[in-house]
PDB file of N, CA and C in Angstrom:
ATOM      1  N   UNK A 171       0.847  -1.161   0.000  1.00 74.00           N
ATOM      2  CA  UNK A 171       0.000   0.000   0.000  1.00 74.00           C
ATOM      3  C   UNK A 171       0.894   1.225   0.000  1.00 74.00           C
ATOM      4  N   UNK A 172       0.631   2.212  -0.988  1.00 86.00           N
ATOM      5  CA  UNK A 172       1.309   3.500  -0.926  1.00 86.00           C
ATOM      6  C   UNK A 172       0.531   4.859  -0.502  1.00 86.00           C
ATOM      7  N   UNK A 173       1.223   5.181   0.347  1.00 89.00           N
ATOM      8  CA  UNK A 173       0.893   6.665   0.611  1.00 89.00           C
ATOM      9  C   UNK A 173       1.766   7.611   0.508  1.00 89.00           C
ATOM     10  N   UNK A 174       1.184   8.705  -0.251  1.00 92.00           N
ATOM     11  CA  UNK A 174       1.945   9.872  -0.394  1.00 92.00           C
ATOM     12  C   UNK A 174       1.129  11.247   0.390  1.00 92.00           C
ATOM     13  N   UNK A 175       1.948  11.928   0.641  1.00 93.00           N
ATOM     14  CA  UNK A 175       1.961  13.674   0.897  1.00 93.00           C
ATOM     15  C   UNK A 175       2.135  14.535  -0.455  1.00 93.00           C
ATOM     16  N   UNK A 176       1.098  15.478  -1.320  1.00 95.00           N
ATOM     17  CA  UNK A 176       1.844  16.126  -2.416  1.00 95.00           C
ATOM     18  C   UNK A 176       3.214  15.044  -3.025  1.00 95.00           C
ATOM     19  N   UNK A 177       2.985  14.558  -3.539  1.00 92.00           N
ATOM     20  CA  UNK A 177       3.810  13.209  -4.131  1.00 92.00           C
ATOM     21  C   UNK A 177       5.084  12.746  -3.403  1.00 92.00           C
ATOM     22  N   UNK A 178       5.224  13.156  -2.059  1.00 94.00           N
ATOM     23  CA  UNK A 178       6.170  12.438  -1.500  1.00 94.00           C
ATOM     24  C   UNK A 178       5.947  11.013  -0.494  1.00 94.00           C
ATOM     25  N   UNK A 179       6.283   9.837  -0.237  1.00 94.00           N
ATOM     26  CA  UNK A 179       6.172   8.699   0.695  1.00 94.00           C
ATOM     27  C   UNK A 179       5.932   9.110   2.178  1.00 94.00           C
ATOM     28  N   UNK A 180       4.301   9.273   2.656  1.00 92.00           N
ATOM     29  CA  UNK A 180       4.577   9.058   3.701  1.00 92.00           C
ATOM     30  C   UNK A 180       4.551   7.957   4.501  1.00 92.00           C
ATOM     31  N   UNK A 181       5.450   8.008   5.893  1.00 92.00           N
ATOM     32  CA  UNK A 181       5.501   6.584   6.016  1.00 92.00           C
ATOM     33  C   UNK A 181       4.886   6.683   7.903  1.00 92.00           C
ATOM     34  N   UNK A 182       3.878   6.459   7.859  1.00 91.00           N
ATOM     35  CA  UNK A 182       3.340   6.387   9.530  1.00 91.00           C
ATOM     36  C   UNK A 182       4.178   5.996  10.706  1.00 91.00           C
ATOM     37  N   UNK A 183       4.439   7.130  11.804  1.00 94.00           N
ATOM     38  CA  UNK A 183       5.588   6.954  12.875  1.00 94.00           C
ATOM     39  C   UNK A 183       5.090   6.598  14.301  1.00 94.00           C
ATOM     40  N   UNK A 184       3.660   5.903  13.867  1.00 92.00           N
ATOM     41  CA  UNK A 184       2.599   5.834  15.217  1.00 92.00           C
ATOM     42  C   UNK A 184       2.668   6.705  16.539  1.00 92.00           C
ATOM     43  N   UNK A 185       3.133   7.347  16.382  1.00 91.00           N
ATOM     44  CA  UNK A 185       3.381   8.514  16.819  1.00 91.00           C
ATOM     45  C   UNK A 185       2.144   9.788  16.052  1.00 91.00           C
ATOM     46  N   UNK A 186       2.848  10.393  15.427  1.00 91.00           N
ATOM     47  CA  UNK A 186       2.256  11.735  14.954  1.00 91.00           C
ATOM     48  C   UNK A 186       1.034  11.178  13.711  1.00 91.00           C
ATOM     49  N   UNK A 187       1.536  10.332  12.897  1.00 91.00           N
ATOM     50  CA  UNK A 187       1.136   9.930  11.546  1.00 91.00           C
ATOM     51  C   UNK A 187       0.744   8.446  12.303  1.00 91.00           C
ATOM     52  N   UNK A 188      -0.553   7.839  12.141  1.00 91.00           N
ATOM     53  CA  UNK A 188      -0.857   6.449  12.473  1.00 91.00           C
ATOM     54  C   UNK A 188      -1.780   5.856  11.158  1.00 91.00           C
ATOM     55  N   UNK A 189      -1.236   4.628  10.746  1.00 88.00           N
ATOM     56  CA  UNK A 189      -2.291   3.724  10.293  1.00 88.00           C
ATOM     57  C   UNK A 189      -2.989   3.016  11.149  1.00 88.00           C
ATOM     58  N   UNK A 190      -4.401   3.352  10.810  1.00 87.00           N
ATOM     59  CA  UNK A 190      -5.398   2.110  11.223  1.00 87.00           C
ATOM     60  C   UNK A 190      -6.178   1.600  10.374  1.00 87.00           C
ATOM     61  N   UNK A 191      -6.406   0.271  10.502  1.00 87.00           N
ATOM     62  CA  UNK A 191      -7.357  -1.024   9.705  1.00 87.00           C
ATOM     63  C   UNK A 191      -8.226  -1.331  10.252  1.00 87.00           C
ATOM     64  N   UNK A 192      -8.959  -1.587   9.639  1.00 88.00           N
ATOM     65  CA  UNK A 192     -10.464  -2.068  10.444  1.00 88.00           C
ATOM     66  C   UNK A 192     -10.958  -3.466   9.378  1.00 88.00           C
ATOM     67  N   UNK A 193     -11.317  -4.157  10.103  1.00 91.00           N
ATOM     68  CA  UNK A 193     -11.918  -5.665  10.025  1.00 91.00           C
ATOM     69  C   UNK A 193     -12.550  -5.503   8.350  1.00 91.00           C
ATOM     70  N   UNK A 194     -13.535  -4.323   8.279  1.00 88.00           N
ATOM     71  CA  UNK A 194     -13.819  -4.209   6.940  1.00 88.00           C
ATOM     72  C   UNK A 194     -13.271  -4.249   5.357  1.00 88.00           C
ATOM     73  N   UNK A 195     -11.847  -3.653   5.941  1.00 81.00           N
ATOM     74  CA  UNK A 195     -10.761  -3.185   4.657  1.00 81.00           C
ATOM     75  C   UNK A 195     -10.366  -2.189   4.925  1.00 81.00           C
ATOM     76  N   UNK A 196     -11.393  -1.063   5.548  1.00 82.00           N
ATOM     77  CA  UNK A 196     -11.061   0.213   5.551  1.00 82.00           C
ATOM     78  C   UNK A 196      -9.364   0.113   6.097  1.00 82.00           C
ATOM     79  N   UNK A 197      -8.648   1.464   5.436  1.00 82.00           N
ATOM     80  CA  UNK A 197      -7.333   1.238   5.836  1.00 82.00           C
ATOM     81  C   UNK A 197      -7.446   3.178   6.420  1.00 82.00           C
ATOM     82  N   UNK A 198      -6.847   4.043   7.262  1.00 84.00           N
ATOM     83  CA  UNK A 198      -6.879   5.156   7.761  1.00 84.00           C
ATOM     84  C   UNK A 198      -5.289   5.509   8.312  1.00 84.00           C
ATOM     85  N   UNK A 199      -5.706   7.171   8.158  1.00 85.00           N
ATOM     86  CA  UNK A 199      -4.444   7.881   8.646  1.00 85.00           C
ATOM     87  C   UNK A 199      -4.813   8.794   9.386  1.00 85.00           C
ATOM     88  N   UNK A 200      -4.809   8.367  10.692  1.00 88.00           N
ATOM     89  CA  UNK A 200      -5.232   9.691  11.768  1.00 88.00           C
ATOM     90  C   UNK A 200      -3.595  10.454  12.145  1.00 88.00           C
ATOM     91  N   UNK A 201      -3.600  12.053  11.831  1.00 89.00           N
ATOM     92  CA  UNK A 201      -2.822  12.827  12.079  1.00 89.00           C
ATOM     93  C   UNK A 201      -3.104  13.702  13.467  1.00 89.00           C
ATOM     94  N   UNK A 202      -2.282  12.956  14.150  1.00 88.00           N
ATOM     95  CA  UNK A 202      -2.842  13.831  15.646  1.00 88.00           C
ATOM     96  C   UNK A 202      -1.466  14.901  15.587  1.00 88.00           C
ATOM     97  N   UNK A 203      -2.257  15.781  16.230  1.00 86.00           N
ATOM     98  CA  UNK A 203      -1.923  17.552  16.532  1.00 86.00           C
ATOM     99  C   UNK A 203      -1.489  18.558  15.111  1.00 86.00           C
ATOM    100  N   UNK A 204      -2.409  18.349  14.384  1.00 86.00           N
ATOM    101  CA  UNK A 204      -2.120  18.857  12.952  1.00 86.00           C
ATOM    102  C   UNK A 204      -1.489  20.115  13.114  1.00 86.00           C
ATOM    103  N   UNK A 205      -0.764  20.095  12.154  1.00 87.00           N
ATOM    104  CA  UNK A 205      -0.113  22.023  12.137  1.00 87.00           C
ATOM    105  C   UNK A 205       0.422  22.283  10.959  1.00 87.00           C
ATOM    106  N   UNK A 206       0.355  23.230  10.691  1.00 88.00           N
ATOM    107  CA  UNK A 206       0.468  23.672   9.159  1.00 88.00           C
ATOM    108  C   UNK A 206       0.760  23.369   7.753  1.00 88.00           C
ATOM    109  N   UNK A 207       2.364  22.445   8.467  1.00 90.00           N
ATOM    110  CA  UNK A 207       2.668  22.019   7.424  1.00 90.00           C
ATOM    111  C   UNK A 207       2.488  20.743   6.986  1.00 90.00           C
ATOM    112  N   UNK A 208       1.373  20.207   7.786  1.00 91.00           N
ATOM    113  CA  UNK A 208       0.873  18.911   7.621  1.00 91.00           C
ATOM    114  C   UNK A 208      -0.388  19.119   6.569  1.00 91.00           C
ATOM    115  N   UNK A 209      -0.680  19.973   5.728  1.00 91.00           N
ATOM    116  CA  UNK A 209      -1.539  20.637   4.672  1.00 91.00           C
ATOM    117  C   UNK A 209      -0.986  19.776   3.398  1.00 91.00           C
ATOM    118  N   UNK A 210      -1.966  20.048   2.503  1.00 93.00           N
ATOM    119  CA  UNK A 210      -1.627  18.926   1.501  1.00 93.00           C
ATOM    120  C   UNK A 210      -2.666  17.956   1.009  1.00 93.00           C
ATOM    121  N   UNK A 211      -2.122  17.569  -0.126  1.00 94.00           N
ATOM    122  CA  UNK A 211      -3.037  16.728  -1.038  1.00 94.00           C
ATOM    123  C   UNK A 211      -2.316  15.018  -1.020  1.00 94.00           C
ATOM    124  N   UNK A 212      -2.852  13.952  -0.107  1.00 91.00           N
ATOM    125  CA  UNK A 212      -2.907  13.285   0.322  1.00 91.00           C
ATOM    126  C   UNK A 212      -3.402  12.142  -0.195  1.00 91.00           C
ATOM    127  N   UNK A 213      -2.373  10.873  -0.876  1.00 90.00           N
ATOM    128  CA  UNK A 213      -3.191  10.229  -1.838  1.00 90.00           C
ATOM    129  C   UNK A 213      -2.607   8.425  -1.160  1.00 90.00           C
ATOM    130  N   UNK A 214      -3.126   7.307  -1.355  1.00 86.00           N
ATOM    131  CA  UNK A 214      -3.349   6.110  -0.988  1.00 86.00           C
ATOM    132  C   UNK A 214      -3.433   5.588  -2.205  1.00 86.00           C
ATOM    133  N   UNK A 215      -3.007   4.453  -2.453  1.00 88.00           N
ATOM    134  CA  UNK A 215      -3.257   3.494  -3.726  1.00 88.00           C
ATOM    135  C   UNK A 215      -2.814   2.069  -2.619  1.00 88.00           C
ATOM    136  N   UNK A 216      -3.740   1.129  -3.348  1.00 85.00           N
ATOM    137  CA  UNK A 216      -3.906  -0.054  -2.633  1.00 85.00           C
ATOM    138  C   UNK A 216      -3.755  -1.277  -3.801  1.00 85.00           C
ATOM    139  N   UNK A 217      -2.857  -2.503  -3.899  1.00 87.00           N
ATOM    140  CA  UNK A 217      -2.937  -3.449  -5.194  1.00 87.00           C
ATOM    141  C   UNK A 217      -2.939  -4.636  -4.356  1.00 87.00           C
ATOM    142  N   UNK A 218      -3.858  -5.408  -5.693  1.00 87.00           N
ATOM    143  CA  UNK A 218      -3.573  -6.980  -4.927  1.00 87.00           C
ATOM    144  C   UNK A 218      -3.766  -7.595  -5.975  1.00 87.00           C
ATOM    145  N   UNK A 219      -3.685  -8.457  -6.600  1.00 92.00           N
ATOM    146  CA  UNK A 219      -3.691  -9.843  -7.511  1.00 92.00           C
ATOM    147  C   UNK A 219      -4.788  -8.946  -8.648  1.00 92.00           C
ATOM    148  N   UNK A 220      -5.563  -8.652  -8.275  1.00 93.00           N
ATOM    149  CA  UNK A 220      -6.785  -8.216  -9.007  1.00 93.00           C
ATOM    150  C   UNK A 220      -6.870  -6.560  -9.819  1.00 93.00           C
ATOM    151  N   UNK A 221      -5.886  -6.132  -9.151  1.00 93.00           N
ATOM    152  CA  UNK A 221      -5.484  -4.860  -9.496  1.00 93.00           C
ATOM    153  C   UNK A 221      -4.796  -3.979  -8.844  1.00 93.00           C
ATOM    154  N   UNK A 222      -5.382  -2.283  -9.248  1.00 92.00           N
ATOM    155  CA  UNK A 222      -5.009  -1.504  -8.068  1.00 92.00           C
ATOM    156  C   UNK A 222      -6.413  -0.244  -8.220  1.00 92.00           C
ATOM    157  N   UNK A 223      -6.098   0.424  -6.757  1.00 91.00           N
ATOM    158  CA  UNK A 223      -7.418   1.374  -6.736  1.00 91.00           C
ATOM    159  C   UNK A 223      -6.570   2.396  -5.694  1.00 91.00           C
ATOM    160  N   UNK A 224      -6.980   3.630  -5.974  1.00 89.00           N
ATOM    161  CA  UNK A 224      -6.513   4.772  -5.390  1.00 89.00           C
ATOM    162  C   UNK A 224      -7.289   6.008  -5.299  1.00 89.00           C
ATOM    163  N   UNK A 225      -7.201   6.867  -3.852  1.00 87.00           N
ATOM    164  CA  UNK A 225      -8.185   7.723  -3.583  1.00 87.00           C
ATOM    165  C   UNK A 225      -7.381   8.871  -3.217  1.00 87.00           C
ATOM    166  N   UNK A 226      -7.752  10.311  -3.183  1.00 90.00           N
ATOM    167  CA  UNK A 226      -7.237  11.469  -2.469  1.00 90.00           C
ATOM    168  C   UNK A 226      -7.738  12.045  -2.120  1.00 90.00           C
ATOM    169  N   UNK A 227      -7.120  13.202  -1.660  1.00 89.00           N
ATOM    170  CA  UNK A 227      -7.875  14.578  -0.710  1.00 89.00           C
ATOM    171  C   UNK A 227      -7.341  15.313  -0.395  1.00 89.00           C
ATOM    172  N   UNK A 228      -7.460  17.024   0.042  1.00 91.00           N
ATOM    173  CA  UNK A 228      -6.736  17.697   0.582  1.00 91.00           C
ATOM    174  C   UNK A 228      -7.196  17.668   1.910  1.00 91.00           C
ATOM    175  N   UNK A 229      -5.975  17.925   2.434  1.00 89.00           N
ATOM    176  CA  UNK A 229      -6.002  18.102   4.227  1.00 89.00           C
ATOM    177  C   UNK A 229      -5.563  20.004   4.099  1.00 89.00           C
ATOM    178  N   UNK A 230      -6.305  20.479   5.045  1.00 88.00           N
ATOM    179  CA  UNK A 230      -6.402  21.719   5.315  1.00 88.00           C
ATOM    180  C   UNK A 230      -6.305  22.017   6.738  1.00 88.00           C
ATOM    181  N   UNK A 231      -5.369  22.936   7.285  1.00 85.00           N
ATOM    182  CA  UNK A 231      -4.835  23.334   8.504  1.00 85.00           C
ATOM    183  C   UNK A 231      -5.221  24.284   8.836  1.00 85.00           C
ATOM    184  N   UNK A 232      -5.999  24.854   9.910  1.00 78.00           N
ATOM    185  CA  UNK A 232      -6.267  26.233  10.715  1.00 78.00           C
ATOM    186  C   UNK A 232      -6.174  26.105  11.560  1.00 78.00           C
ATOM    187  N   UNK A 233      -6.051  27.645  12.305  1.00 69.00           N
ATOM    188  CA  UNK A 233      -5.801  27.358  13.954  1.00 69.00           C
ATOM    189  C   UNK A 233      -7.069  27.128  14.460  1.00 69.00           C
ATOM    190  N   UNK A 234      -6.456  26.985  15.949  1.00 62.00           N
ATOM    191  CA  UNK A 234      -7.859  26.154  16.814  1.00 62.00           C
ATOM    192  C   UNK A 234      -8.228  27.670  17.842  1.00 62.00           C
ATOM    193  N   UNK A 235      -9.680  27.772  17.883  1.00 55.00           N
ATOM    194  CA  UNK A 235     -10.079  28.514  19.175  1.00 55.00           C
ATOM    195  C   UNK A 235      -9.376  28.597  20.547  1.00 55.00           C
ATOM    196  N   UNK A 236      -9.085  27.344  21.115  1.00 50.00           N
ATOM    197  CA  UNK A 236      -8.672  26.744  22.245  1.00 50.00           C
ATOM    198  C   UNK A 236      -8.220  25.997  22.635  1.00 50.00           C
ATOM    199  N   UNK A 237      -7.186  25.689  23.081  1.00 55.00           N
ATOM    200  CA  UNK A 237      -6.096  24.674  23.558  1.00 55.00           C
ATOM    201  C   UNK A 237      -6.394  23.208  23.884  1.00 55.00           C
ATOM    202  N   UNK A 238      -7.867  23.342  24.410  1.00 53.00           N
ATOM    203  CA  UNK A 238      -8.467  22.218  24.953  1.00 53.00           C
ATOM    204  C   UNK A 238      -8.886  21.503  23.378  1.00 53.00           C
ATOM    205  N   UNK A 239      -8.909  22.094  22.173  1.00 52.00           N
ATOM    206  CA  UNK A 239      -9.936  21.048  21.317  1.00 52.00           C
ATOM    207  C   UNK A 239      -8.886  20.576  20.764  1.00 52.00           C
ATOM    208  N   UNK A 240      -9.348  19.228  20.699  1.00 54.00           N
ATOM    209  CA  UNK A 240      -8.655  18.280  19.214  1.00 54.00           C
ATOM    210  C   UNK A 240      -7.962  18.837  18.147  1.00 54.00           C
ATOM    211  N   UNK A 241      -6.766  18.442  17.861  1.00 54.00           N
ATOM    212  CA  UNK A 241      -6.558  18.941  16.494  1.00 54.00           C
ATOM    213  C   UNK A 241      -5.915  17.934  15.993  1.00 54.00           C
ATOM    214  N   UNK A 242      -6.737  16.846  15.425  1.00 55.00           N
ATOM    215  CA  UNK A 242      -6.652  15.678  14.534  1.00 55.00           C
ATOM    216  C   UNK A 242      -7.418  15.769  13.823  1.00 55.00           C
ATOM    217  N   UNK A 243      -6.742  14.557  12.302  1.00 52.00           N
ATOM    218  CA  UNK A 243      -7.457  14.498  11.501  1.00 52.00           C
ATOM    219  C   UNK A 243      -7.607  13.249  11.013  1.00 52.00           C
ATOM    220  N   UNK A 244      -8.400  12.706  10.427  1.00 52.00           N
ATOM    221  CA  UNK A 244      -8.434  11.099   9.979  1.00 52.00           C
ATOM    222  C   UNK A 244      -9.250  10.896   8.641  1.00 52.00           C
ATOM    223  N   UNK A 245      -8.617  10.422   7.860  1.00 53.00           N
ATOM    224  CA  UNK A 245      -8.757  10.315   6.534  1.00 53.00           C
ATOM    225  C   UNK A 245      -8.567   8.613   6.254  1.00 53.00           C
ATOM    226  N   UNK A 246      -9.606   8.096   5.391  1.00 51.00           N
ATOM    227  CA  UNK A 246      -9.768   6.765   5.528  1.00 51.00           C
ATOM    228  C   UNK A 246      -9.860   6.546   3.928  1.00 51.00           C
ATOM    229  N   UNK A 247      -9.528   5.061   3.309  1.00 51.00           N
ATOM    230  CA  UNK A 247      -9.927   4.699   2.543  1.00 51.00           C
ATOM    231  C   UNK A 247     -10.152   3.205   2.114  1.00 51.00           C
ATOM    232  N   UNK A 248     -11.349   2.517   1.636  1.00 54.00           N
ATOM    233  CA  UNK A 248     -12.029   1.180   1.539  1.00 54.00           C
ATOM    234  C   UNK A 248     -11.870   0.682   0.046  1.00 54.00           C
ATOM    235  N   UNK A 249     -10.664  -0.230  -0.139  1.00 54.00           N
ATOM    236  CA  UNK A 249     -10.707  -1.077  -1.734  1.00 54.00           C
ATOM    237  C   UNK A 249     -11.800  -0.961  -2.096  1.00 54.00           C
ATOM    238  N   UNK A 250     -12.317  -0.864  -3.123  1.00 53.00           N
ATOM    239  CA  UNK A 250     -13.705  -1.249  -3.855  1.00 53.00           C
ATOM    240  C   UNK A 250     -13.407  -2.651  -4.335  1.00 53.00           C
ATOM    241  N   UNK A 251     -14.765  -3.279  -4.018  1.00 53.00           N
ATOM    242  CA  UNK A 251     -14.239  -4.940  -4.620  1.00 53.00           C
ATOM    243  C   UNK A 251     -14.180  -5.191  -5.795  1.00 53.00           C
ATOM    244  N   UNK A 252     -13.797  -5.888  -6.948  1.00 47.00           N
ATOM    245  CA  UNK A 252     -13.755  -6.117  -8.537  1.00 47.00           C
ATOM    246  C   UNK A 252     -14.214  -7.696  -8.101  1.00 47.00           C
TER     247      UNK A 252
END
C-alpha cells in the first residue's frame, strides 16, 4: 500500500502519523496535533492480484479557538471490490 503527501512517501511513525485497519478493509491515517505544514493533497493506492485502486484529498490546517480542542485528523480509505 502506498501513501503519499503532495507526491512524497509518507511513512506512519505511530506517533504523529498512524495507520489504522479495520476488520472491513477500511485502511486510515489519523494525524494527531495537525499544524500547518501537515496541509496537503494526500493520496493512498492499494494493489492486490486483481489490481489496483486509489483515492485522495486535501487536508487543510487552521488554527484552533482553544487549547483544549482536538486537532486531529483522519482520513480513511475502503478497496472497492472487482
Amino acid at each position: 500500500m502506498g501513501r503519499q503527501k503532495d507526491g512524497e512517501k509518507v511513512v506512519p511513525d505511530n506517533t504523529h502519523i498512524k495507520e489504522i485497519r479495520s476488520p472491513d478493509g477500511t485502511v486510515a491515517l489519523l494525524i494527531d496535533n495537525c499544524k500547518p505544514e501537515d496541509a496537503g493533497k494526500y493520496s493512498l493506492t492499494a494493489k492486490n492480484p486483481l489490481g489496483e485502486d486509489s483515492s485522495s484529498g486535501k487536508l487543510g490546517v487552521s488554527g484552533k479557538e482553544s487549547s483544549d480542542a482536538p486537532n486531529r485528523h483522519l482520513a480513511s480509505y475502503r478497496p472497492s471490490e472487482t
